mmCIF file of N, CA and C in Angstrom:
data_model
loop_
_atom_site.group_PDB
_atom_site.id
_atom_site.type_symbol
_atom_site.label_atom_id
_atom_site.label_comp_id
_atom_site.label_asym_id
_atom_site.label_seq_id
_atom_site.Cartn_x
_atom_site.Cartn_y
_atom_site.Cartn_z
ATOM 1 N N UNK A 196 1.173 90.489 245.334
ATOM 2 C CA UNK A 196 2.404 91.110 245.792
ATOM 3 C C UNK A 196 2.902 92.146 244.783
ATOM 4 N N UNK A 197 2.792 91.831 243.469
ATOM 5 C CA UNK A 197 3.248 92.776 242.458
ATOM 6 C C UNK A 197 2.488 94.088 242.530
ATOM 7 N N UNK A 198 1.243 94.040 242.980
ATOM 8 C CA UNK A 198 0.434 95.259 243.047
ATOM 9 C C UNK A 198 1.041 96.281 244.021
ATOM 10 N N UNK A 199 1.819 95.808 244.977
ATOM 11 C CA UNK A 199 2.457 96.725 245.924
ATOM 12 C C UNK A 199 3.516 97.596 245.257
ATOM 13 N N UNK A 200 3.982 97.182 244.070
ATOM 14 C CA UNK A 200 5.036 97.920 243.381
ATOM 15 C C UNK A 200 4.604 98.391 241.988
ATOM 16 N N UNK A 201 3.293 98.367 241.719
ATOM 17 C CA UNK A 201 2.775 98.734 240.398
ATOM 18 C C UNK A 201 3.221 100.108 239.924
ATOM 19 N N UNK A 202 3.203 101.094 240.764
ATOM 20 C CA UNK A 202 3.507 102.468 240.357
ATOM 21 C C UNK A 202 4.978 102.827 240.514
ATOM 22 N N UNK A 203 5.822 101.837 240.701
ATOM 23 C CA UNK A 203 7.256 102.078 240.876
ATOM 24 C C UNK A 203 7.966 101.705 239.577
ATOM 25 N N UNK A 204 8.512 102.705 238.859
ATOM 26 C CA UNK A 204 9.094 102.412 237.549
ATOM 27 C C UNK A 204 10.400 101.629 237.588
ATOM 28 N N UNK A 205 11.075 101.621 238.725
ATOM 29 C CA UNK A 205 12.313 100.851 238.845
ATOM 30 C C UNK A 205 12.171 99.910 240.040
ATOM 31 N N UNK A 206 12.292 98.621 239.763
ATOM 32 C CA UNK A 206 12.208 97.590 240.797
ATOM 33 C C UNK A 206 13.362 96.624 240.575
ATOM 34 N N UNK A 207 14.079 96.315 241.646
ATOM 35 C CA UNK A 207 15.157 95.332 241.583
ATOM 36 C C UNK A 207 14.877 94.235 242.609
ATOM 37 N N UNK A 208 15.472 93.089 242.403
ATOM 38 C CA UNK A 208 15.365 92.002 243.370
ATOM 39 C C UNK A 208 16.705 91.838 244.071
ATOM 40 N N UNK A 209 16.621 91.665 245.389
ATOM 41 C CA UNK A 209 17.830 91.517 246.203
ATOM 42 C C UNK A 209 17.658 90.296 247.103
ATOM 43 N N UNK A 210 18.569 89.318 246.993
ATOM 44 C CA UNK A 210 18.516 88.198 247.941
ATOM 45 C C UNK A 210 19.055 88.659 249.294
ATOM 46 N N UNK A 211 18.394 88.246 250.349
ATOM 47 C CA UNK A 211 18.862 88.566 251.701
ATOM 48 C C UNK A 211 20.079 87.692 251.992
ATOM 49 N N UNK A 212 21.146 88.311 252.465
ATOM 50 C CA UNK A 212 22.365 87.575 252.817
ATOM 51 C C UNK A 212 22.338 87.224 254.306
ATOM 52 N N UNK A 213 22.871 86.075 254.636
ATOM 53 C CA UNK A 213 22.942 85.637 256.037
ATOM 54 C C UNK A 213 23.616 86.697 256.905
ATOM 55 N N UNK A 214 24.687 87.295 256.396
ATOM 56 C CA UNK A 214 25.462 88.268 257.155
ATOM 57 C C UNK A 214 24.757 89.588 257.393
ATOM 58 N N UNK A 215 23.589 89.800 256.780
ATOM 59 C CA UNK A 215 22.833 91.038 257.008
ATOM 60 C C UNK A 215 21.990 90.969 258.285
ATOM 61 N N UNK A 216 21.904 89.769 258.853
ATOM 62 C CA UNK A 216 21.120 89.624 260.086
ATOM 63 C C UNK A 216 21.977 90.021 261.283
ATOM 64 N N UNK A 217 21.313 90.443 262.353
ATOM 65 C CA UNK A 217 22.032 90.871 263.547
ATOM 66 C C UNK A 217 21.721 89.947 264.729
ATOM 67 N N UNK A 218 22.123 90.344 265.906
ATOM 68 C CA UNK A 218 21.937 89.525 267.105
ATOM 69 C C UNK A 218 20.464 89.293 267.433
ATOM 70 N N UNK A 219 19.587 90.117 266.884
ATOM 71 C CA UNK A 219 18.147 89.951 267.126
ATOM 72 C C UNK A 219 17.498 89.052 266.086
ATOM 73 N N UNK A 220 18.312 88.419 265.254
ATOM 74 C CA UNK A 220 17.905 87.397 264.291
ATOM 75 C C UNK A 220 16.980 87.916 263.191
ATOM 76 N N UNK A 221 17.185 89.165 262.809
ATOM 77 C CA UNK A 221 16.513 89.710 261.624
ATOM 78 C C UNK A 221 17.482 90.665 260.935
ATOM 79 N N UNK A 222 17.154 91.075 259.711
ATOM 80 C CA UNK A 222 18.036 91.978 258.980
ATOM 81 C C UNK A 222 18.203 93.265 259.776
ATOM 82 N N UNK A 223 19.451 93.676 259.954
ATOM 83 C CA UNK A 223 19.756 94.874 260.723
ATOM 84 C C UNK A 223 19.178 96.110 260.046
ATOM 85 N N UNK A 224 18.719 97.056 260.838
ATOM 86 C CA UNK A 224 18.059 98.256 260.303
ATOM 87 C C UNK A 224 18.936 99.043 259.336
ATOM 88 N N UNK A 225 20.239 99.033 259.521
ATOM 89 C CA UNK A 225 21.105 99.816 258.635
ATOM 90 C C UNK A 225 21.128 99.262 257.208
ATOM 91 N N UNK A 226 20.863 97.983 257.064
ATOM 92 C CA UNK A 226 20.922 97.335 255.754
ATOM 93 C C UNK A 226 19.826 97.858 254.826
ATOM 94 N N UNK A 227 18.689 98.243 255.379
ATOM 95 C CA UNK A 227 17.587 98.749 254.556
ATOM 96 C C UNK A 227 18.014 99.987 253.775
ATOM 97 N N UNK A 228 18.891 100.793 254.359
ATOM 98 C CA UNK A 228 19.375 101.981 253.659
ATOM 99 C C UNK A 228 20.263 101.594 252.481
ATOM 100 N N UNK A 229 20.958 100.478 252.592
ATOM 101 C CA UNK A 229 21.738 99.969 251.461
ATOM 102 C C UNK A 229 20.807 99.469 250.361
ATOM 103 N N UNK A 230 19.695 98.807 250.753
ATOM 104 C CA UNK A 230 18.707 98.390 249.750
ATOM 105 C C UNK A 230 18.158 99.614 249.016
ATOM 106 N N UNK A 231 17.837 100.674 249.769
ATOM 107 C CA UNK A 231 17.357 101.912 249.145
ATOM 108 C C UNK A 231 18.419 102.464 248.187
ATOM 109 N N UNK A 232 19.670 102.430 248.620
ATOM 110 C CA UNK A 232 20.754 102.933 247.775
ATOM 111 C C UNK A 232 20.861 102.122 246.485
ATOM 112 N N UNK A 233 20.755 100.804 246.591
ATOM 113 C CA UNK A 233 20.869 99.944 245.408
ATOM 114 C C UNK A 233 19.809 100.298 244.368
ATOM 115 N N UNK A 234 18.567 100.489 244.794
ATOM 116 C CA UNK A 234 17.509 100.803 243.836
ATOM 117 C C UNK A 234 17.620 102.251 243.352
ATOM 118 N N UNK A 235 18.089 103.138 244.214
ATOM 119 C CA UNK A 235 18.298 104.539 243.803
ATOM 120 C C UNK A 235 19.341 104.600 242.677
ATOM 121 N N UNK A 236 20.430 103.850 242.821
ATOM 122 C CA UNK A 236 21.472 103.825 241.795
ATOM 123 C C UNK A 236 20.939 103.180 240.512
ATOM 124 N N UNK A 237 20.095 102.161 240.632
ATOM 125 C CA UNK A 237 19.478 101.553 239.447
ATOM 126 C C UNK A 237 18.613 102.586 238.715
ATOM 127 N N UNK A 238 17.906 103.418 239.473
ATOM 128 C CA UNK A 238 17.100 104.484 238.875
ATOM 129 C C UNK A 238 18.015 105.488 238.171
ATOM 130 N N UNK A 239 19.081 105.912 238.854
ATOM 131 C CA UNK A 239 20.017 106.865 238.257
ATOM 132 C C UNK A 239 20.670 106.288 237.001
ATOM 133 N N UNK A 240 20.922 104.969 236.983
ATOM 134 C CA UNK A 240 21.486 104.323 235.800
ATOM 135 C C UNK A 240 20.541 104.465 234.611
ATOM 136 N N UNK A 241 19.248 104.310 234.856
ATOM 137 C CA UNK A 241 18.266 104.473 233.775
ATOM 138 C C UNK A 241 18.278 105.894 233.228
ATOM 139 N N UNK A 242 18.521 106.868 234.114
ATOM 140 C CA UNK A 242 18.576 108.266 233.696
ATOM 141 C C UNK A 242 19.914 108.626 233.051
ATOM 142 N N UNK A 243 20.925 107.757 233.216
ATOM 143 C CA UNK A 243 22.308 108.055 232.826
ATOM 144 C C UNK A 243 22.812 109.285 233.594
ATOM 145 N N UNK A 244 22.377 109.382 234.853
ATOM 146 C CA UNK A 244 22.719 110.538 235.688
ATOM 147 C C UNK A 244 24.222 110.596 235.957
ATOM 148 N N UNK A 245 24.847 109.455 236.209
ATOM 149 C CA UNK A 245 26.273 109.455 236.519
ATOM 150 C C UNK A 245 27.101 109.844 235.285
ATOM 151 N N UNK A 246 26.665 109.401 234.092
ATOM 152 C CA UNK A 246 27.370 109.794 232.870
ATOM 153 C C UNK A 246 27.242 111.298 232.640
ATOM 154 N N UNK A 247 26.047 111.828 232.902
ATOM 155 C CA UNK A 247 25.830 113.268 232.795
ATOM 156 C C UNK A 247 26.741 114.009 233.781
ATOM 157 N N UNK A 248 26.851 113.465 234.992
ATOM 158 C CA UNK A 248 27.685 114.088 236.018
ATOM 159 C C UNK A 248 29.159 114.104 235.608
ATOM 160 N N UNK A 249 29.602 113.039 234.950
ATOM 161 C CA UNK A 249 30.997 112.983 234.483
ATOM 162 C C UNK A 249 31.298 114.142 233.533
ATOM 163 N N UNK A 250 30.311 114.491 232.703
ATOM 164 C CA UNK A 250 30.505 115.561 231.708
ATOM 165 C C UNK A 250 30.349 116.948 232.302
ATOM 166 N N UNK A 251 29.381 117.104 233.210
ATOM 167 C CA UNK A 251 29.007 118.449 233.666
ATOM 168 C C UNK A 251 29.471 118.799 235.067
ATOM 169 N N UNK A 252 29.765 117.791 235.871
ATOM 170 C CA UNK A 252 30.105 118.037 237.273
ATOM 171 C C UNK A 252 28.877 118.228 238.147
ATOM 172 N N UNK A 253 27.681 118.112 237.540
ATOM 173 C CA UNK A 253 26.422 118.290 238.268
ATOM 174 C C UNK A 253 25.763 116.927 238.440
ATOM 175 N N UNK A 254 25.479 116.578 239.697
ATOM 176 C CA UNK A 254 24.895 115.270 239.957
ATOM 177 C C UNK A 254 24.112 115.246 241.255
ATOM 178 N N UNK A 255 23.659 114.077 241.633
ATOM 179 C CA UNK A 255 22.819 113.943 242.829
ATOM 180 C C UNK A 255 23.647 113.857 244.104
ATOM 181 N N UNK A 256 23.066 114.340 245.186
ATOM 182 C CA UNK A 256 23.644 114.153 246.513
ATOM 183 C C UNK A 256 22.488 113.916 247.484
ATOM 184 N N UNK A 257 22.644 112.931 248.338
ATOM 185 C CA UNK A 257 21.602 112.586 249.307
ATOM 186 C C UNK A 257 21.563 113.629 250.414
ATOM 187 N N UNK A 258 20.394 114.211 250.632
ATOM 188 C CA UNK A 258 20.232 115.246 251.651
ATOM 189 C C UNK A 258 19.565 114.699 252.911
ATOM 190 N N UNK A 259 18.607 113.790 252.717
ATOM 191 C CA UNK A 259 17.832 113.274 253.842
ATOM 192 C C UNK A 259 17.283 111.911 253.447
ATOM 193 N N UNK A 260 17.178 111.017 254.427
ATOM 194 C CA UNK A 260 16.575 109.712 254.165
ATOM 195 C C UNK A 260 15.913 109.205 255.432
ATOM 196 N N UNK A 261 14.800 108.508 255.240
ATOM 197 C CA UNK A 261 14.109 107.901 256.383
ATOM 198 C C UNK A 261 13.492 106.573 255.959
ATOM 199 N N UNK A 262 13.257 105.718 256.951
ATOM 200 C CA UNK A 262 12.704 104.394 256.693
ATOM 201 C C UNK A 262 11.689 104.039 257.771
ATOM 202 N N UNK A 263 10.593 103.440 257.340
ATOM 203 C CA UNK A 263 9.600 102.882 258.264
ATOM 204 C C UNK A 263 9.689 101.362 258.157
ATOM 205 N N UNK A 264 10.000 100.733 259.260
ATOM 206 C CA UNK A 264 10.133 99.279 259.300
ATOM 207 C C UNK A 264 8.769 98.694 259.633
ATOM 208 N N UNK A 265 8.267 97.821 258.782
ATOM 209 C CA UNK A 265 6.906 97.310 258.934
ATOM 210 C C UNK A 265 6.854 95.861 259.405
ATOM 211 N N UNK A 266 7.868 95.072 259.050
ATOM 212 C CA UNK A 266 7.921 93.663 259.471
ATOM 213 C C UNK A 266 9.376 93.213 259.389
ATOM 214 N N UNK A 267 9.816 92.366 260.331
ATOM 215 C CA UNK A 267 11.202 91.904 260.294
ATOM 216 C C UNK A 267 11.449 90.938 259.133
ATOM 217 N N UNK A 268 12.612 91.074 258.526
ATOM 218 C CA UNK A 268 13.033 90.214 257.425
ATOM 219 C C UNK A 268 14.132 89.296 257.939
ATOM 220 N N UNK A 269 14.072 88.033 257.530
ATOM 221 C CA UNK A 269 15.081 87.060 257.949
ATOM 222 C C UNK A 269 15.596 86.291 256.733
ATOM 223 N N UNK A 270 16.763 85.703 256.887
ATOM 224 C CA UNK A 270 17.356 84.839 255.878
ATOM 225 C C UNK A 270 16.706 83.472 255.984
ATOM 226 N N UNK A 271 16.410 82.796 254.898
ATOM 227 C CA UNK A 271 16.531 83.206 253.508
ATOM 228 C C UNK A 271 15.282 83.961 253.043
ATOM 229 N N UNK A 272 15.471 84.877 252.142
ATOM 230 C CA UNK A 272 14.360 85.616 251.544
ATOM 231 C C UNK A 272 14.901 86.348 250.321
ATOM 232 N N UNK A 273 14.013 86.768 249.484
ATOM 233 C CA UNK A 273 14.336 87.653 248.365
ATOM 234 C C UNK A 273 13.403 88.846 248.495
ATOM 235 N N UNK A 274 13.942 90.023 248.243
ATOM 236 C CA UNK A 274 13.170 91.253 248.373
ATOM 237 C C UNK A 274 13.021 91.922 247.012
ATOM 238 N N UNK A 275 11.850 92.442 246.751
ATOM 239 C CA UNK A 275 11.657 93.335 245.608
ATOM 240 C C UNK A 275 11.697 94.742 246.174
ATOM 241 N N UNK A 276 12.581 95.565 245.625
ATOM 242 C CA UNK A 276 12.786 96.922 246.120
ATOM 243 C C UNK A 276 12.483 97.882 244.975
ATOM 244 N N UNK A 277 11.525 98.774 245.207
ATOM 245 C CA UNK A 277 11.120 99.708 244.170
ATOM 246 C C UNK A 277 11.351 101.144 244.583
ATOM 247 N N UNK A 278 11.492 102.002 243.577
ATOM 248 C CA UNK A 278 11.606 103.433 243.838
ATOM 249 C C UNK A 278 10.885 104.217 242.759
ATOM 250 N N UNK A 279 10.442 105.399 243.147
ATOM 251 C CA UNK A 279 9.831 106.343 242.216
ATOM 252 C C UNK A 279 10.074 107.750 242.748
ATOM 253 N N UNK A 280 9.965 108.710 241.863
ATOM 254 C CA UNK A 280 10.098 110.110 242.258
ATOM 255 C C UNK A 280 8.695 110.676 242.417
ATOM 256 N N UNK A 281 8.435 111.223 243.600
ATOM 257 C CA UNK A 281 7.081 111.667 243.922
ATOM 258 C C UNK A 281 6.914 113.180 243.915
ATOM 259 N N UNK A 282 8.015 113.905 243.944
ATOM 260 C CA UNK A 282 7.936 115.364 243.942
ATOM 261 C C UNK A 282 9.216 115.915 243.325
ATOM 262 N N UNK A 283 9.058 116.929 242.482
ATOM 263 C CA UNK A 283 10.208 117.540 241.823
ATOM 264 C C UNK A 283 10.163 119.043 242.055
ATOM 265 N N UNK A 284 11.291 119.589 242.460
ATOM 266 C CA UNK A 284 11.473 121.035 242.573
ATOM 267 C C UNK A 284 12.645 121.417 241.674
ATOM 268 N N UNK A 285 12.984 122.683 241.630
ATOM 269 C CA UNK A 285 14.025 123.154 240.711
ATOM 270 C C UNK A 285 15.366 122.459 240.943
ATOM 271 N N UNK A 286 15.748 122.273 242.212
ATOM 272 C CA UNK A 286 17.079 121.754 242.521
ATOM 273 C C UNK A 286 17.061 120.465 243.335
ATOM 274 N N UNK A 287 15.898 119.830 243.429
ATOM 275 C CA UNK A 287 15.799 118.616 244.248
ATOM 276 C C UNK A 287 14.579 117.800 243.859
ATOM 277 N N UNK A 288 14.572 116.558 244.349
ATOM 278 C CA UNK A 288 13.389 115.717 244.172
ATOM 279 C C UNK A 288 13.308 114.732 245.331
ATOM 280 N N UNK A 289 12.100 114.232 245.530
ATOM 281 C CA UNK A 289 11.859 113.243 246.581
ATOM 282 C C UNK A 289 11.688 111.886 245.925
ATOM 283 N N UNK A 290 12.444 110.913 246.431
ATOM 284 C CA UNK A 290 12.317 109.530 245.983
ATOM 285 C C UNK A 290 11.629 108.737 247.085
ATOM 286 N N UNK A 291 10.635 107.943 246.702
ATOM 287 C CA UNK A 291 9.976 107.038 247.635
ATOM 288 C C UNK A 291 10.442 105.623 247.349
ATOM 289 N N UNK A 292 10.503 104.820 248.403
ATOM 290 C CA UNK A 292 10.994 103.450 248.307
ATOM 291 C C UNK A 292 9.991 102.494 248.939
ATOM 292 N N UNK A 293 9.973 101.280 248.422
ATOM 293 C CA UNK A 293 9.176 100.209 249.010
ATOM 294 C C UNK A 293 9.960 98.914 248.927
ATOM 295 N N UNK A 294 9.919 98.156 250.020
ATOM 296 C CA UNK A 294 10.564 96.845 250.047
ATOM 297 C C UNK A 294 9.495 95.805 250.354
ATOM 298 N N UNK A 295 9.398 94.808 249.472
ATOM 299 C CA UNK A 295 8.404 93.744 249.608
ATOM 300 C C UNK A 295 9.138 92.415 249.750
ATOM 301 N N UNK A 296 8.751 91.640 250.765
ATOM 302 C CA UNK A 296 9.341 90.325 251.013
ATOM 303 C C UNK A 296 8.616 89.265 250.202
ATOM 304 N N UNK A 297 9.387 88.430 249.484
ATOM 305 C CA UNK A 297 8.789 87.324 248.749
ATOM 306 C C UNK A 297 8.292 86.253 249.720
ATOM 307 N N UNK A 298 9.077 86.024 250.779
ATOM 308 C CA UNK A 298 8.698 84.987 251.744
ATOM 309 C C UNK A 298 7.434 85.377 252.500
ATOM 310 N N UNK A 299 7.362 86.616 252.948
ATOM 311 C CA UNK A 299 6.214 87.073 253.735
ATOM 312 C C UNK A 299 5.051 87.541 252.866
ATOM 313 N N UNK A 300 5.342 87.805 251.584
ATOM 314 C CA UNK A 300 4.321 88.280 250.643
ATOM 315 C C UNK A 300 3.653 89.571 251.094
ATOM 316 N N UNK A 301 4.483 90.469 251.639
ATOM 317 C CA UNK A 301 3.927 91.753 252.068
ATOM 318 C C UNK A 301 5.006 92.823 252.140
ATOM 319 N N UNK A 302 4.538 94.052 252.310
ATOM 320 C CA UNK A 302 5.417 95.199 252.487
ATOM 321 C C UNK A 302 6.148 95.064 253.819
ATOM 322 N N UNK A 303 7.475 95.189 253.788
ATOM 323 C CA UNK A 303 8.252 95.068 255.025
ATOM 324 C C UNK A 303 8.915 96.377 255.430
ATOM 325 N N UNK A 304 9.060 97.306 254.476
ATOM 326 C CA UNK A 304 9.639 98.615 254.802
ATOM 327 C C UNK A 304 9.323 99.584 253.673
ATOM 328 N N UNK A 305 9.245 100.850 254.039
ATOM 329 C CA UNK A 305 9.127 101.900 253.035
ATOM 330 C C UNK A 305 9.784 103.154 253.578
ATOM 331 N N UNK A 306 10.043 104.083 252.691
ATOM 332 C CA UNK A 306 10.700 105.305 253.125
ATOM 333 C C UNK A 306 10.804 106.289 251.994
ATOM 334 N N UNK A 307 11.514 107.356 252.257
ATOM 335 C CA UNK A 307 11.749 108.346 251.213
ATOM 336 C C UNK A 307 13.040 109.091 251.488
ATOM 337 N N UNK A 308 13.494 109.774 250.463
ATOM 338 C CA UNK A 308 14.719 110.555 250.582
ATOM 339 C C UNK A 308 14.583 111.832 249.767
ATOM 340 N N UNK A 309 15.367 112.800 250.157
ATOM 341 C CA UNK A 309 15.478 114.028 249.380
ATOM 342 C C UNK A 309 16.835 113.984 248.694
ATOM 343 N N UNK A 310 16.802 114.123 247.377
ATOM 344 C CA UNK A 310 18.012 114.157 246.575
ATOM 345 C C UNK A 310 18.158 115.584 246.054
ATOM 346 N N UNK A 311 19.259 116.212 246.407
ATOM 347 C CA UNK A 311 19.549 117.561 245.931
ATOM 348 C C UNK A 311 20.501 117.432 244.756
ATOM 349 N N UNK A 312 20.287 118.256 243.740
ATOM 350 C CA UNK A 312 21.204 118.289 242.607
ATOM 351 C C UNK A 312 22.316 119.261 242.974
ATOM 352 N N UNK A 313 23.547 118.804 242.779
ATOM 353 C CA UNK A 313 24.694 119.507 243.318
ATOM 354 C C UNK A 313 25.764 119.678 242.244
ATOM 355 N N UNK A 314 26.305 120.886 242.170
ATOM 356 C CA UNK A 314 27.427 121.161 241.280
ATOM 357 C C UNK A 314 28.698 120.886 242.080
ATOM 358 N N UNK A 315 29.321 119.763 241.794
ATOM 359 C CA UNK A 315 30.486 119.335 242.566
ATOM 360 C C UNK A 315 31.716 120.197 242.302
ATOM 361 N N UNK A 316 31.765 120.878 241.168
ATOM 362 C CA UNK A 316 32.898 121.752 240.875
ATOM 363 C C UNK A 316 32.783 123.074 241.639
ATOM 364 N N UNK A 317 31.572 123.642 241.649
ATOM 365 C CA UNK A 317 31.374 124.919 242.334
ATOM 366 C C UNK A 317 30.940 124.740 243.790
ATOM 367 N N UNK A 318 30.674 123.496 244.168
ATOM 368 C CA UNK A 318 30.273 123.132 245.535
ATOM 369 C C UNK A 318 29.047 123.917 246.006
ATOM 370 N N UNK A 319 27.992 123.834 245.168
ATOM 371 C CA UNK A 319 26.725 124.467 245.534
ATOM 372 C C UNK A 319 25.588 123.763 244.799
ATOM 373 N N UNK A 320 24.365 123.982 245.294
ATOM 374 C CA UNK A 320 23.189 123.403 244.653
ATOM 375 C C UNK A 320 23.082 123.900 243.219
ATOM 376 N N UNK A 321 22.419 123.084 242.391
ATOM 377 C CA UNK A 321 22.220 123.440 240.990
ATOM 378 C C UNK A 321 20.826 123.000 240.558
ATOM 379 N N UNK A 322 20.364 123.544 239.476
ATOM 380 C CA UNK A 322 19.081 123.119 238.903
ATOM 381 C C UNK A 322 19.229 121.712 238.336
ATOM 382 N N UNK A 323 18.129 120.975 238.329
ATOM 383 C CA UNK A 323 18.137 119.649 237.712
ATOM 384 C C UNK A 323 18.427 119.851 236.219
ATOM 385 N N UNK A 324 19.447 119.168 235.687
ATOM 386 C CA UNK A 324 19.728 119.305 234.255
ATOM 387 C C UNK A 324 18.493 118.944 233.422
ATOM 388 N N UNK A 325 18.241 119.712 232.375
ATOM 389 C CA UNK A 325 17.049 119.544 231.537
ATOM 390 C C UNK A 325 16.929 118.121 230.997
ATOM 391 N N UNK A 326 18.053 117.537 230.528
ATOM 392 C CA UNK A 326 17.999 116.175 229.972
ATOM 393 C C UNK A 326 17.614 115.154 231.045
ATOM 394 N N UNK A 327 18.049 115.366 232.282
ATOM 395 C CA UNK A 327 17.703 114.457 233.378
ATOM 396 C C UNK A 327 16.234 114.626 233.742
ATOM 397 N N UNK A 328 15.765 115.854 233.810
ATOM 398 C CA UNK A 328 14.355 116.115 234.125
ATOM 399 C C UNK A 328 13.442 115.461 233.091
ATOM 400 N N UNK A 329 13.772 115.566 231.828
ATOM 401 C CA UNK A 329 12.963 114.946 230.771
ATOM 402 C C UNK A 329 12.895 113.433 230.963
ATOM 403 N N UNK A 330 14.035 112.837 231.284
ATOM 404 C CA UNK A 330 14.078 111.386 231.483
ATOM 405 C C UNK A 330 13.274 110.970 232.712
ATOM 406 N N UNK A 331 13.343 111.760 233.780
ATOM 407 C CA UNK A 331 12.547 111.464 234.979
ATOM 408 C C UNK A 331 11.065 111.454 234.623
ATOM 409 N N UNK A 332 10.628 112.480 233.913
ATOM 410 C CA UNK A 332 9.208 112.594 233.556
ATOM 411 C C UNK A 332 8.760 111.433 232.673
ATOM 412 N N UNK A 333 9.606 111.023 231.740
ATOM 413 C CA UNK A 333 9.284 109.858 230.901
ATOM 414 C C UNK A 333 9.176 108.597 231.735
ATOM 415 N N UNK A 334 10.176 108.367 232.577
ATOM 416 C CA UNK A 334 10.205 107.162 233.409
ATOM 417 C C UNK A 334 8.998 107.106 234.327
ATOM 418 N N UNK A 335 8.677 108.233 234.955
ATOM 419 C CA UNK A 335 7.543 108.263 235.881
ATOM 420 C C UNK A 335 6.204 108.138 235.159
ATOM 421 N N UNK A 336 6.215 108.417 233.860
ATOM 422 C CA UNK A 336 5.008 108.287 233.056
ATOM 423 C C UNK A 336 4.888 106.871 232.461
ATOM 424 N N UNK A 337 5.813 105.999 232.859
ATOM 425 C CA UNK A 337 5.761 104.621 232.407
ATOM 426 C C UNK A 337 6.341 104.389 231.021
ATOM 427 N N UNK A 338 7.098 105.356 230.524
ATOM 428 C CA UNK A 338 7.688 105.232 229.197
ATOM 429 C C UNK A 338 9.159 104.839 229.309
ATOM 430 N N UNK A 339 9.648 104.263 228.203
ATOM 431 C CA UNK A 339 11.062 103.890 228.151
ATOM 432 C C UNK A 339 11.925 105.130 228.010
ATOM 433 N N UNK A 340 13.070 105.100 228.648
ATOM 434 C CA UNK A 340 14.034 106.180 228.552
ATOM 435 C C UNK A 340 15.082 105.763 227.533
ATOM 436 N N UNK A 341 15.424 106.671 226.625
ATOM 437 C CA UNK A 341 16.432 106.368 225.603
ATOM 438 C C UNK A 341 17.783 106.071 226.244
ATOM 439 N N UNK A 342 18.504 105.178 225.631
ATOM 440 C CA UNK A 342 19.846 104.838 226.120
ATOM 441 C C UNK A 342 20.856 105.857 225.724
#
């Protein structure tokens, strides 16, 4: 099961909550986007992206997201949710996600998103800050990012 997340530098574990299930007796499709958000924020925490944004006004904004549902998840279960950056451009990057069920021992969902770097003060796209880009490259290369 761990091999499914080998190339993902940030992986978190999330217990499935009873209230995440819907009338069809599996986790509702909208919840998977929250799982993606949780791991995306964990990745940004490693980069100190939010702290950088506090100083500069330049930070991430979600432009697009999609999910492929591979198997239904039910309570009780624990999920390993991983993310990595698969493509970088001047003002954006693509994050890929994978969700693995501990109970089912397999991939249950995957997806990707486009994150645009945005200057919240000037309300327009911006280049990825150099310090953030360096940290992304280190993290994706399997190295520790300085605190």
